[in-house]
mmCIF file of C-alpha atoms and ligand atoms in Angstrom:
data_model
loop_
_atom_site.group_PDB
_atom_site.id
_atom_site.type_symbol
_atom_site.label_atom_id
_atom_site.label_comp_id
_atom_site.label_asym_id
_atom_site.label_seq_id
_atom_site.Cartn_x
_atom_site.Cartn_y
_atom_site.Cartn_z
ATOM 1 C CA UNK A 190 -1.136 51.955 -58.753
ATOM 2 C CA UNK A 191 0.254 48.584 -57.923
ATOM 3 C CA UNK A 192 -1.768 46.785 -55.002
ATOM 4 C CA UNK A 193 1.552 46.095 -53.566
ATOM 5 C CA UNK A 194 1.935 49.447 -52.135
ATOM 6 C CA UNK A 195 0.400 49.893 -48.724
ATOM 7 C CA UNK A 196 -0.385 54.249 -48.193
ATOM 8 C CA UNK A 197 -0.900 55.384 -44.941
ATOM 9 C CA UNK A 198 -1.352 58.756 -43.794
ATOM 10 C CA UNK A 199 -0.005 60.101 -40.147
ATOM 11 C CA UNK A 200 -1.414 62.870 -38.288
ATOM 12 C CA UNK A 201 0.444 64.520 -35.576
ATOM 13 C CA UNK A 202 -1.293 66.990 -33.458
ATOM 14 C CA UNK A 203 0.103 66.520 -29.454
ATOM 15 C CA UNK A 204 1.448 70.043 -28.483
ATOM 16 C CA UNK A 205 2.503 72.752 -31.314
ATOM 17 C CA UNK A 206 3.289 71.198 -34.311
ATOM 18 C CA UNK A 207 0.340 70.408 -36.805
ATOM 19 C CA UNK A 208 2.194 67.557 -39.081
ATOM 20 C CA UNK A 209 0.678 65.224 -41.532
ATOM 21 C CA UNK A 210 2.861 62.716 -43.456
ATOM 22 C CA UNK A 211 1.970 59.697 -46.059
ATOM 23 C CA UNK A 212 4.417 56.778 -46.120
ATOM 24 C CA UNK A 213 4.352 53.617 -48.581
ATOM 25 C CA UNK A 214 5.626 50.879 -47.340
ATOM 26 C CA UNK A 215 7.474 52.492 -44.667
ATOM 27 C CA UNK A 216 8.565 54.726 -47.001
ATOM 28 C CA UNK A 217 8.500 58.799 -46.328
ATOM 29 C CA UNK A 218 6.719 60.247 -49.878
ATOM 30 C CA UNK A 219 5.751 63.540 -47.828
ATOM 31 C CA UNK A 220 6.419 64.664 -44.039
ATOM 32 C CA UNK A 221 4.720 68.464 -44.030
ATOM 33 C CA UNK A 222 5.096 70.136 -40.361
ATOM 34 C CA UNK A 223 3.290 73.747 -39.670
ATOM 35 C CA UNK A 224 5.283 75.245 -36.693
ATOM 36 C CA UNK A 225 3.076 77.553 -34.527
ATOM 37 C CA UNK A 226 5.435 81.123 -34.249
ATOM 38 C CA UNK A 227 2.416 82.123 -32.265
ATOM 39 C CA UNK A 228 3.922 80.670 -29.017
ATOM 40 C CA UNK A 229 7.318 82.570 -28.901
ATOM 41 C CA UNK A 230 6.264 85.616 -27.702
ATOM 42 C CA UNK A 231 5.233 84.005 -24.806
ATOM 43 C CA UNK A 232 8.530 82.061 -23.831
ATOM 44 C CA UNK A 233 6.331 78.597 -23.985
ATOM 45 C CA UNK A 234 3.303 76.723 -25.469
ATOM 46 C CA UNK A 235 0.159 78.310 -25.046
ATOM 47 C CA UNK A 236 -2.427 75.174 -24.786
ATOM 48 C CA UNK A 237 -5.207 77.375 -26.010
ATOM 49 C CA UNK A 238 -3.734 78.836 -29.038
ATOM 50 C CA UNK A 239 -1.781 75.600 -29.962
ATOM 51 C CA UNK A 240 -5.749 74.037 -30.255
ATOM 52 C CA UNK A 241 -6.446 76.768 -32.052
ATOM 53 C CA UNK A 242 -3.344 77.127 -34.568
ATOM 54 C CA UNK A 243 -4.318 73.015 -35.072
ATOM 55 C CA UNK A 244 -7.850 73.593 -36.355
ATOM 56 C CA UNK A 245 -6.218 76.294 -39.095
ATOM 57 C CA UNK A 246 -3.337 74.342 -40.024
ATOM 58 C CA UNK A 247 -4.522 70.921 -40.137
ATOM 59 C CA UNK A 248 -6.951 71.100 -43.331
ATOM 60 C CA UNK A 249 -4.142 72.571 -44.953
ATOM 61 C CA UNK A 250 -1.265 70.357 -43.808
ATOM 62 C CA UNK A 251 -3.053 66.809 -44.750
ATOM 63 C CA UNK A 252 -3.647 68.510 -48.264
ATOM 64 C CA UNK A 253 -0.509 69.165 -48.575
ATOM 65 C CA UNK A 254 1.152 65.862 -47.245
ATOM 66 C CA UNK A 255 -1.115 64.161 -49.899
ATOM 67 C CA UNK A 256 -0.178 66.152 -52.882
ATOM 68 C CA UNK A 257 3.744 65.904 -52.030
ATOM 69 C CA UNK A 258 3.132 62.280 -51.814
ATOM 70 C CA UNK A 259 2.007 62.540 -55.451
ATOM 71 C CA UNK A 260 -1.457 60.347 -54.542
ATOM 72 C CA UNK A 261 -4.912 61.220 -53.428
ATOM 73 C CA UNK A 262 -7.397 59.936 -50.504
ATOM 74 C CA UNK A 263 -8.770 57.271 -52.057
ATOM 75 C CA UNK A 264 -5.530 55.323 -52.602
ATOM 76 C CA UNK A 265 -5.120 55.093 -48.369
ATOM 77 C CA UNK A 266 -5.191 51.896 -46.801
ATOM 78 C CA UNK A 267 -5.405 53.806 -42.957
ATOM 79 C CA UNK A 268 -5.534 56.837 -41.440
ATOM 80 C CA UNK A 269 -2.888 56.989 -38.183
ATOM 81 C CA UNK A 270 -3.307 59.885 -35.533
ATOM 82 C CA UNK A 271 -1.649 60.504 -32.586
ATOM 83 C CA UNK A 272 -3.648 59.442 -29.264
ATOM 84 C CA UNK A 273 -1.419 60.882 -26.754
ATOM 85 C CA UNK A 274 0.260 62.244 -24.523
ATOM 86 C CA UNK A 275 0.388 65.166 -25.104
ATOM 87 C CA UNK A 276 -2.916 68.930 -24.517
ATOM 88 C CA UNK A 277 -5.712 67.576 -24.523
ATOM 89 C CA UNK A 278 -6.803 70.421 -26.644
ATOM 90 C CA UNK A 279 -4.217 70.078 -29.266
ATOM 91 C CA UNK A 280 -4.375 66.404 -29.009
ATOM 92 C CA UNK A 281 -8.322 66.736 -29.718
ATOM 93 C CA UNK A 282 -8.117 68.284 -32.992
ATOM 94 C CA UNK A 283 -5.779 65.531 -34.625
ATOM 95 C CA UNK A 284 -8.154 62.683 -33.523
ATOM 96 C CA UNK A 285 -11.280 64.146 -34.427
ATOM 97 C CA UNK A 286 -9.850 65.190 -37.895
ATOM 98 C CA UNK A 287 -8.511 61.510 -37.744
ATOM 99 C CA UNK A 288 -11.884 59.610 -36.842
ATOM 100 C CA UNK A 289 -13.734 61.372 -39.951
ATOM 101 C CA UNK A 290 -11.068 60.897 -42.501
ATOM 102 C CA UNK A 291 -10.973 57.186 -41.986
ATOM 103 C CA UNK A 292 -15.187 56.990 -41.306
ATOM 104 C CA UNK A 293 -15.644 58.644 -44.786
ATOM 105 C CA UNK A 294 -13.065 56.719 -46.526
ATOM 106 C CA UNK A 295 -13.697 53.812 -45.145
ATOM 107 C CA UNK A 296 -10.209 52.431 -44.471
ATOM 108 C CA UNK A 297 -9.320 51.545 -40.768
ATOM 109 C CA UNK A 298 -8.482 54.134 -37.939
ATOM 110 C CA UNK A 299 -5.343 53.381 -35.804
ATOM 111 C CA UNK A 300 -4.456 54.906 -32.611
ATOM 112 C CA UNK A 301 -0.270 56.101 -32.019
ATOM 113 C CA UNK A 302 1.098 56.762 -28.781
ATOM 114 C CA UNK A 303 3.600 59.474 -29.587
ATOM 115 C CA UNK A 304 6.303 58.431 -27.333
ATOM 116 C CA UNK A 305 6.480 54.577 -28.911
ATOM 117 C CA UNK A 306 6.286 56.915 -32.380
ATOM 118 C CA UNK A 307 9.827 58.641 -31.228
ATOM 119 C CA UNK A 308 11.741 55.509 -30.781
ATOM 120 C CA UNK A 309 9.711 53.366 -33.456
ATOM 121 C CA UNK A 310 10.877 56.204 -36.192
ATOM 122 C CA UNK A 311 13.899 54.380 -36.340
ATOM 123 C CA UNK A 312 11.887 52.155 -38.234
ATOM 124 C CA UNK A 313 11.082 54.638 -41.098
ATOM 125 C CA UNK A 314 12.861 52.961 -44.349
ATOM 126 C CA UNK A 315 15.821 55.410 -45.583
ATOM 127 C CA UNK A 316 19.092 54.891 -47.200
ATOM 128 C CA UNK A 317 22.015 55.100 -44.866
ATOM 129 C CA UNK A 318 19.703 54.553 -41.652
ATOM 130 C CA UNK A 319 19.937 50.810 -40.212
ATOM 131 C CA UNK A 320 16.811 49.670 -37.898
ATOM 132 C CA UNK A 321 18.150 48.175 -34.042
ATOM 133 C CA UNK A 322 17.673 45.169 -33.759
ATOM 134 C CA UNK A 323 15.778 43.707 -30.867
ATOM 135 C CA UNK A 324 16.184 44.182 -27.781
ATOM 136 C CA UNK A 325 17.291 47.627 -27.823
ATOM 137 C CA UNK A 326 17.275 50.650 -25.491
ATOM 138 C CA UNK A 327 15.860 53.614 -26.379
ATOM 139 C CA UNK A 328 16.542 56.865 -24.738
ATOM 140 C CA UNK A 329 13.453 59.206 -25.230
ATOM 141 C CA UNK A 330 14.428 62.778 -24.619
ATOM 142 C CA UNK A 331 12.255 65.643 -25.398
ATOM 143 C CA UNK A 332 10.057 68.752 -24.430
ATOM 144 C CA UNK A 333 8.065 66.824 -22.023
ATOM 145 C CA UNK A 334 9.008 63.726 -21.750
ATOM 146 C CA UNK A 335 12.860 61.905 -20.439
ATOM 147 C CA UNK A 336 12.836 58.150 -20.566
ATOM 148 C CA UNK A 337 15.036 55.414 -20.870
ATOM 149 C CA UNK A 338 12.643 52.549 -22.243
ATOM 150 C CA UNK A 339 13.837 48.670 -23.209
ATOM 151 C CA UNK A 340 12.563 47.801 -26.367
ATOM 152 C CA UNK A 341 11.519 44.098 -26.784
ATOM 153 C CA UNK A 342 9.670 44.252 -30.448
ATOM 154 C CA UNK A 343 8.108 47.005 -31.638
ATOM 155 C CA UNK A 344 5.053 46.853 -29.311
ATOM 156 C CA UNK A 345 6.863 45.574 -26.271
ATOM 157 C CA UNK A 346 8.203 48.004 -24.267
ATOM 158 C CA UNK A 347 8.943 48.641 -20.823
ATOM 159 C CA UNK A 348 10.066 51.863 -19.242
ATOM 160 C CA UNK A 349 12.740 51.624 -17.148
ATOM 161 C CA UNK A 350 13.559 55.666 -16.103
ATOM 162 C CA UNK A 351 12.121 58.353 -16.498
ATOM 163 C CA UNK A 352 12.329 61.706 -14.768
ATOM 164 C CA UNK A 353 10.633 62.851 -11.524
ATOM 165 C CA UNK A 354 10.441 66.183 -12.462
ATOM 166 C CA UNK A 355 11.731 68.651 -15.840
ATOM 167 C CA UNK A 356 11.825 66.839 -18.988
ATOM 168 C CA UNK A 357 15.697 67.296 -20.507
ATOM 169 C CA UNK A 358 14.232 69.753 -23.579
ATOM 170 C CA UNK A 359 12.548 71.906 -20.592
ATOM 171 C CA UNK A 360 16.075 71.854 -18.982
ATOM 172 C CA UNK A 361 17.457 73.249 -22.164
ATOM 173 C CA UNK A 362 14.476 75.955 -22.650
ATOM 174 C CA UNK A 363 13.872 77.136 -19.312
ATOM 175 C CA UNK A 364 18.205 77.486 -18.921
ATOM 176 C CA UNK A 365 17.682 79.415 -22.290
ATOM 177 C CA UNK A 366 14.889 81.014 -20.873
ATOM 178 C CA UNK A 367 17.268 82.784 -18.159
ATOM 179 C CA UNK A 368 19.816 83.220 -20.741
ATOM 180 C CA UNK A 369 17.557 85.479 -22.887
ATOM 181 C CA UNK A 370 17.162 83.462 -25.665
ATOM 182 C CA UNK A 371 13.750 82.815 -27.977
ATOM 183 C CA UNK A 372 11.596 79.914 -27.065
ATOM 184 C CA UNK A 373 12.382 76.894 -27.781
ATOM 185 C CA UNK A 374 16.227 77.378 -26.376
ATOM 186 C CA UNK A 375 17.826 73.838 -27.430
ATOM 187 C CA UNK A 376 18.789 74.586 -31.157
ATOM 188 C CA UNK A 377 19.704 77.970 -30.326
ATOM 189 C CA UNK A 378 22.201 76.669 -26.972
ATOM 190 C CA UNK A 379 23.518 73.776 -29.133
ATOM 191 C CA UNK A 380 24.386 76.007 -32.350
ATOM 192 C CA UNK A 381 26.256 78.428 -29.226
ATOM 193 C CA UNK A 382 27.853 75.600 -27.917
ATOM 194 C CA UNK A 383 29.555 74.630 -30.572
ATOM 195 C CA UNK A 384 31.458 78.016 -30.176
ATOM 196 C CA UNK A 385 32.093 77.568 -26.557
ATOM 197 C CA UNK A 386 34.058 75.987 -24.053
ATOM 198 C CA UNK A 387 32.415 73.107 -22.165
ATOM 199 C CA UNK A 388 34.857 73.360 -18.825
ATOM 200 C CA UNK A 389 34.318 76.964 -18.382
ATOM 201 C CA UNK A 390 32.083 76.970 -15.804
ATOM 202 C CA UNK A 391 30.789 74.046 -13.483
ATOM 203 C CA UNK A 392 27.317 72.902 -12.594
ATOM 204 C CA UNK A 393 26.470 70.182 -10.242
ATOM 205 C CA UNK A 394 25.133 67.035 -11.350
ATOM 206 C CA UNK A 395 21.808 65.636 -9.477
ATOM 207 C CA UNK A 396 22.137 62.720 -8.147
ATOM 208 C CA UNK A 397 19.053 60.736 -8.331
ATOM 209 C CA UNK A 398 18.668 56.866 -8.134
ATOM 210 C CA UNK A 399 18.513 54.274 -10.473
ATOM 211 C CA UNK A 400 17.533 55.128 -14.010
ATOM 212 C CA UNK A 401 15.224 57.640 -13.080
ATOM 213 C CA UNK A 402 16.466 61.724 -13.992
ATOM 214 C CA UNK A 403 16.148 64.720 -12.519
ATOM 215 C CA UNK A 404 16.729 68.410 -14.121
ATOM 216 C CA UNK A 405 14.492 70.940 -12.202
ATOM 217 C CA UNK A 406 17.846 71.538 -9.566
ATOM 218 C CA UNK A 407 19.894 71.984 -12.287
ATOM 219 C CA UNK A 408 18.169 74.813 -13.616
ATOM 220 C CA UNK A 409 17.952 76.411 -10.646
ATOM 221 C CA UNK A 410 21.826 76.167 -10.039
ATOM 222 C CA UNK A 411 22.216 77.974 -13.430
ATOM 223 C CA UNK A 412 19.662 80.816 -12.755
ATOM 224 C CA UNK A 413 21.589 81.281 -9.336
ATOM 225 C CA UNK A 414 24.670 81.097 -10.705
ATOM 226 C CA UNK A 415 23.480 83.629 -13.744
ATOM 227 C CA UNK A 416 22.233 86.305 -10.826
ATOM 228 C CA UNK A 417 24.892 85.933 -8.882
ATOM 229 C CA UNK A 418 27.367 86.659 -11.850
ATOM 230 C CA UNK A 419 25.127 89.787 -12.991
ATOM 231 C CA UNK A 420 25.500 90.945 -9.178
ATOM 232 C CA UNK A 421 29.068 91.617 -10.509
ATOM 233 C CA UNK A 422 29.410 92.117 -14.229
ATOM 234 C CA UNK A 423 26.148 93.323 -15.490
ATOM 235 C CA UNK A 424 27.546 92.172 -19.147
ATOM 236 C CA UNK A 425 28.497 88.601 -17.698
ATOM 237 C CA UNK A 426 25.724 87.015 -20.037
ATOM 238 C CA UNK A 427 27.010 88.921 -23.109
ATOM 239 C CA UNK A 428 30.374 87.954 -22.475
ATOM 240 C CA UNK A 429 30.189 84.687 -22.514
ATOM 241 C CA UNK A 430 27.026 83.101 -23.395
ATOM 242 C CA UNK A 431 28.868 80.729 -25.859
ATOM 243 C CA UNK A 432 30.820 79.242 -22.983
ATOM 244 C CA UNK A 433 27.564 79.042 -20.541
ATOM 245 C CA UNK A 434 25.769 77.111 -23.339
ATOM 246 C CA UNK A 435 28.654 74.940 -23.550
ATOM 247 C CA UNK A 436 28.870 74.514 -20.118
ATOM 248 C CA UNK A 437 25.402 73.104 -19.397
ATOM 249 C CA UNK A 438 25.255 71.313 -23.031
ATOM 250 C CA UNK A 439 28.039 69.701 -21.291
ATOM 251 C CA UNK A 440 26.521 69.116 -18.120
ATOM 252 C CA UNK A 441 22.982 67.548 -19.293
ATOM 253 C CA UNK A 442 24.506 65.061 -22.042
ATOM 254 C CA UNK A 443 26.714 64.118 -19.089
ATOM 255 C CA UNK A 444 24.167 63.012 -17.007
ATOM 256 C CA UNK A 445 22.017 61.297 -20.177
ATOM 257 C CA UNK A 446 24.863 59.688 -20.725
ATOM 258 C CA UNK A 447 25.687 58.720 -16.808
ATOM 259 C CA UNK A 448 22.572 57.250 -17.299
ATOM 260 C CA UNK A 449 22.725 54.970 -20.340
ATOM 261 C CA UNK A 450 26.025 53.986 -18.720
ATOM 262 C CA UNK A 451 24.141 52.356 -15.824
ATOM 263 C CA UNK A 452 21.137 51.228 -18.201
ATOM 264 C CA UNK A 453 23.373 49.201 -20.291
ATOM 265 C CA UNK A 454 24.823 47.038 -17.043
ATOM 266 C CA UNK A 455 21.917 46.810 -15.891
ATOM 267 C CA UNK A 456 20.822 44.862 -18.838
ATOM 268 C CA UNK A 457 23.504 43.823 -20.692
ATOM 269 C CA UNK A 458 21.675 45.548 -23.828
ATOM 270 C CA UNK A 459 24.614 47.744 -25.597
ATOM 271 C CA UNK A 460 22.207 48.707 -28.841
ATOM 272 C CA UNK A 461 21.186 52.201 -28.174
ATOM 273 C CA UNK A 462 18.211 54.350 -29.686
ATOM 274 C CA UNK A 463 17.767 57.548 -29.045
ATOM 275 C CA UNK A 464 14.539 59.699 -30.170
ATOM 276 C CA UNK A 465 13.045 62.939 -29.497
ATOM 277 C CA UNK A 466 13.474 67.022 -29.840
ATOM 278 C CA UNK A 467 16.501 66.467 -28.277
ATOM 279 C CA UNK A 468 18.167 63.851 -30.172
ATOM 280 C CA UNK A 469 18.878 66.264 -32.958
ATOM 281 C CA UNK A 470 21.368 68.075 -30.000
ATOM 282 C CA UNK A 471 25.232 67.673 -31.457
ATOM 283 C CA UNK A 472 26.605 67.035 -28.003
ATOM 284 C CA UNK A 473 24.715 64.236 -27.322
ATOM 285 C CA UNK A 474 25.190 63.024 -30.581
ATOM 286 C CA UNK A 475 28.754 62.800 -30.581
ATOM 287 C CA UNK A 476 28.702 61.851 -26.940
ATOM 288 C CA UNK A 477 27.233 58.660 -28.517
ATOM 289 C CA UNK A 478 29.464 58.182 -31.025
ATOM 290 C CA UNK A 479 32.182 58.264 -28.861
ATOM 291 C CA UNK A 480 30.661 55.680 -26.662
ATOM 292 C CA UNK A 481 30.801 53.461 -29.781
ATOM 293 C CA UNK A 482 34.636 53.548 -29.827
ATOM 294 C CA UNK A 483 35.052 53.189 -26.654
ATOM 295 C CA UNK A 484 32.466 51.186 -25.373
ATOM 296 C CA UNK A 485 31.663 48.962 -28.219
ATOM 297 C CA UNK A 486 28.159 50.362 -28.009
ATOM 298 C CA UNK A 487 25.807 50.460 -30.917
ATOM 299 C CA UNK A 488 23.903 53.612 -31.341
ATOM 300 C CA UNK A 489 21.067 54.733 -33.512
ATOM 301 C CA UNK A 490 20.367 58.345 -34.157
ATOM 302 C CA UNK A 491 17.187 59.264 -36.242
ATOM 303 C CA UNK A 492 17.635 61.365 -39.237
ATOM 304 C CA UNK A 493 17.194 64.843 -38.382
ATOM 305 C CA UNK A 494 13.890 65.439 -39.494
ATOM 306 C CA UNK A 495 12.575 62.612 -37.115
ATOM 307 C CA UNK A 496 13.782 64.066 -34.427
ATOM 308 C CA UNK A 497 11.702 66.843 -33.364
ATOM 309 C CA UNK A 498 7.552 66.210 -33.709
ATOM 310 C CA UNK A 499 6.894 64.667 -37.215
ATOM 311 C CA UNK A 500 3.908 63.036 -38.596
ATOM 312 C CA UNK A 501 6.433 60.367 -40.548
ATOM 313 C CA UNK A 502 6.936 58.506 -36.928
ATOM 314 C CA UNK A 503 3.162 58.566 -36.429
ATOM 315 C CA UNK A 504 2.521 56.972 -40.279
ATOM 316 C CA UNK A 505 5.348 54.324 -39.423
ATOM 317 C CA UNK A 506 3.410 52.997 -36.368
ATOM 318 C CA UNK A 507 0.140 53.211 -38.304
ATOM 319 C CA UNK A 508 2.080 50.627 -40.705
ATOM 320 C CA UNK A 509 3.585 48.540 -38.330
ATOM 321 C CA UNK A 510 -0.092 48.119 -36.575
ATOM 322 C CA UNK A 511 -1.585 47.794 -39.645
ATOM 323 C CA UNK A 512 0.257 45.251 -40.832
ATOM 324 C CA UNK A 513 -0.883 43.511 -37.691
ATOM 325 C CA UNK A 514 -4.649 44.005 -38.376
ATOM 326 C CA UNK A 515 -4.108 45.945 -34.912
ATOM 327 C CA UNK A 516 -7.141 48.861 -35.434
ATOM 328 C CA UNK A 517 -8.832 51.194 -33.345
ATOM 329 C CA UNK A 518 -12.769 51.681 -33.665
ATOM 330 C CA UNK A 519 -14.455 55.493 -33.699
ATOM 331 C CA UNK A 520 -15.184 54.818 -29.726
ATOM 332 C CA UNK A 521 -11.322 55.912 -29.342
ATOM 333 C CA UNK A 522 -10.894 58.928 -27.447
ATOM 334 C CA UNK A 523 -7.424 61.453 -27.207
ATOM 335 C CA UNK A 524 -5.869 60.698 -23.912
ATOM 336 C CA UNK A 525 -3.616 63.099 -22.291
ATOM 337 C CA UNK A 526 -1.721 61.149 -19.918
ATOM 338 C CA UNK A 527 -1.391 58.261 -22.308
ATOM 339 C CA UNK A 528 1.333 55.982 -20.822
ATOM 340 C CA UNK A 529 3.873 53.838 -23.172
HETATM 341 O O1 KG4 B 72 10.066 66.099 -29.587
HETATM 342 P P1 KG4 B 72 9.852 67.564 -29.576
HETATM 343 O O2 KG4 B 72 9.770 68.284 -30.899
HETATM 344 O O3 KG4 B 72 8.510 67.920 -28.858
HETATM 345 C C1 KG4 B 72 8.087 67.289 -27.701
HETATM 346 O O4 KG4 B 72 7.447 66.210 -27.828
HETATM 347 O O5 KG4 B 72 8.399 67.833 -26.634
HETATM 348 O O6 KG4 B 72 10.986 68.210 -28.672
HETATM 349 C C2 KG4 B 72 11.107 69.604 -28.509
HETATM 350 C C3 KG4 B 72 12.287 69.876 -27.592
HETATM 351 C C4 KG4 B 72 12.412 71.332 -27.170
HETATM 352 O O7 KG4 B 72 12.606 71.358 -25.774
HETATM 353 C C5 KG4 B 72 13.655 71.816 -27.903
HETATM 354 O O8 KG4 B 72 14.366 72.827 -27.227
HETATM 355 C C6 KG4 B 72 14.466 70.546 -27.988
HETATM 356 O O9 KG4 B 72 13.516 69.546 -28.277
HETATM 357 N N1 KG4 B 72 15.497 70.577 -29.046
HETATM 358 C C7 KG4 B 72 16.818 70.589 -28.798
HETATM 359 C C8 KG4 B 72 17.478 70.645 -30.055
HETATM 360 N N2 KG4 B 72 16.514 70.664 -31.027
HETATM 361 C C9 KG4 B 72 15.314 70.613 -30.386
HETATM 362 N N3 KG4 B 72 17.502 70.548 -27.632
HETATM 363 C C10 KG4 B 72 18.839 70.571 -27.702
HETATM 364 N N4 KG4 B 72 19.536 70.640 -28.857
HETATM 365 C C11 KG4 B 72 18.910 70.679 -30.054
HETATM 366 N N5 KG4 B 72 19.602 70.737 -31.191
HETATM 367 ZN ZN1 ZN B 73 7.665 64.641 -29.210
#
């Protein structure tokens, strides 16, 4: 193997996906992602079981991720794992496995914060995707996390909103959640709203300051709305749940996108990034687009399998520190509430 090529692996372990992925280069040769179905049942991510799930799937998944990648251990130059945030139990399993991978191979051990891995995917090499140039905004929207973050290089950033209570993927599952759909909600409300009409019903928008977000009133609005409609049509959900998904689809890219509205005069920064579970949601996606034509904006949407967790973001960060020498030592601990 030429000495050119630079292999590292990623390991992504925060909340319930057990991923492991090996880039060259910045290149994706495997990205393998175990789900854990073991969750559904219960409407939400069981902390225990997710730590659990991790130390079955993980053996498994880095196998895996280096046999798709065509290579084996010994050709790694560094071993990336995701530090936080993220449960501390989950988060535990992926830097332990981490710390004795890169100990026994000897190759250096680097630390990823998983919210700088959602917006630095962008940087993962593949045809048709262009990287932002700097300084860009990047729009962070997920399962547990909402921020709107100015990027300065790729280890300078700053956030500058975030929200003060739901994340925006909560507000899709826990509206989802009252709809009677399967945990998590977003694909299944986007893939509905698709079929629906936006207008057809109207929920208010919060208004909270600045750049910060807020979505915990919103879903309250829809589950009062929702009872108040059963009061009288039992069948109201049935009826119409294509047009309800629509509706708030409609409603929360309108406030992400009220948002990036103020972010960008606040700046003056027009590039736009956007990363996440949520970034893989249509609306918001052609919400964007639109803003291109008619704002002159330029956007940057991940390739779909970026979007949601992914080990691939964690390797690219690995690369981009270890191209910097930047290492972490086998002191490192996971960290929960790991801030950007
Ligand atoms: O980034 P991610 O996989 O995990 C976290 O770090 O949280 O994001 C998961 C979130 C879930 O809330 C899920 O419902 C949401 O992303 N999501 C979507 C879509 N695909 C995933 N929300 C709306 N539309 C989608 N197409
Ligand atoms: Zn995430």
């Amino acid at each position: 193997m030429s000495s050119k090529n630079t292999y590292i692996l990623g390991i992504e372990s925060s909340c319930d996906d057990t991923a492991a992925s090996v880039l060259c280069n910045g290149k994706v040769l495997s990205n393998v992602i175990a789900n854990q179905a073991v969750h559904q049942k219960y409407g939400g991510v069981v902390p225990e079981l997710a730590s659990r799930a991790h130390q079955q799937n993980i053996v498994p998944v880095v196998d895996q991720a280096i046999k798709q990648a065509g290579i084996s251990l010994t050709d790694l130059h560094a071993v990336a794992f995701t530090q936080g945030p993220g449960l501390m139990g989950s988060l535990l399993v992926g830097t332990s496995f981490a710390k004795s991978l890169a100990y026994g191979l000897h190759v250096p051990l680097i630390d990823v914060n998983h919210m700088q891995a959602h917006i630095l995917a962008h940087f993962i090499e593949k045809d048709g995707y262009e990287k932002p140039d700097f300084p860009f905004l990047a729009m962070t929207i997920s399962g547990g996390h909402t921020q709107i973050v100015r990027v300065d290089n790729h280890f300078e950033m700053t956030v500058i909103g975030e929200t003060i209570d739901d994340a925006v993927g909560e507000a899709f599952d826990k509206s989802g959640k009252i709809l009677g759909l399967g945990y998590p909600a977003g694909p299944e409300i986007d893939k509905r709203a698709k079929l629906g009409n936006p207008k057809a019903f109207k929920f208010t928008k919060p208004k909270v300051a600045g750049l910060n977000f807020s979505f915990s009133g919103l879903k309250t609005a829809i589950l009062y709305f929702i009872q108040k409609q059963l009061k009288e049509n039992p069948q109201f959900i049935e009826e119409n749940l294509n047009d309800i998904c629509a509706s708030i689809q409609y409603t929360i890219v309108g406030i992400l996108m009220d948002k990036l509205k103020v972010a960008v005069k606040e700046t003056g920064v027009n590039r736009i990034a956007i990363g996440g579970g949520v970034s893989a949601n249509s609306g918001i996606r052609a919400a964007l687009k639109q803003a291109e034509n008619q704002y002159g904006w330029n956007t940057f949407v991940p390739a779909f399998e970026f979007t949601t967790d992914n080990a691939a973001m964690i390797a690219i960060v690995g690369y981009l520190k270890y191209l910097e020498k930047n290492y972490a030592d086998q002191t490192i601990m996971a960290t929960a509430r790991l801030k950007l």
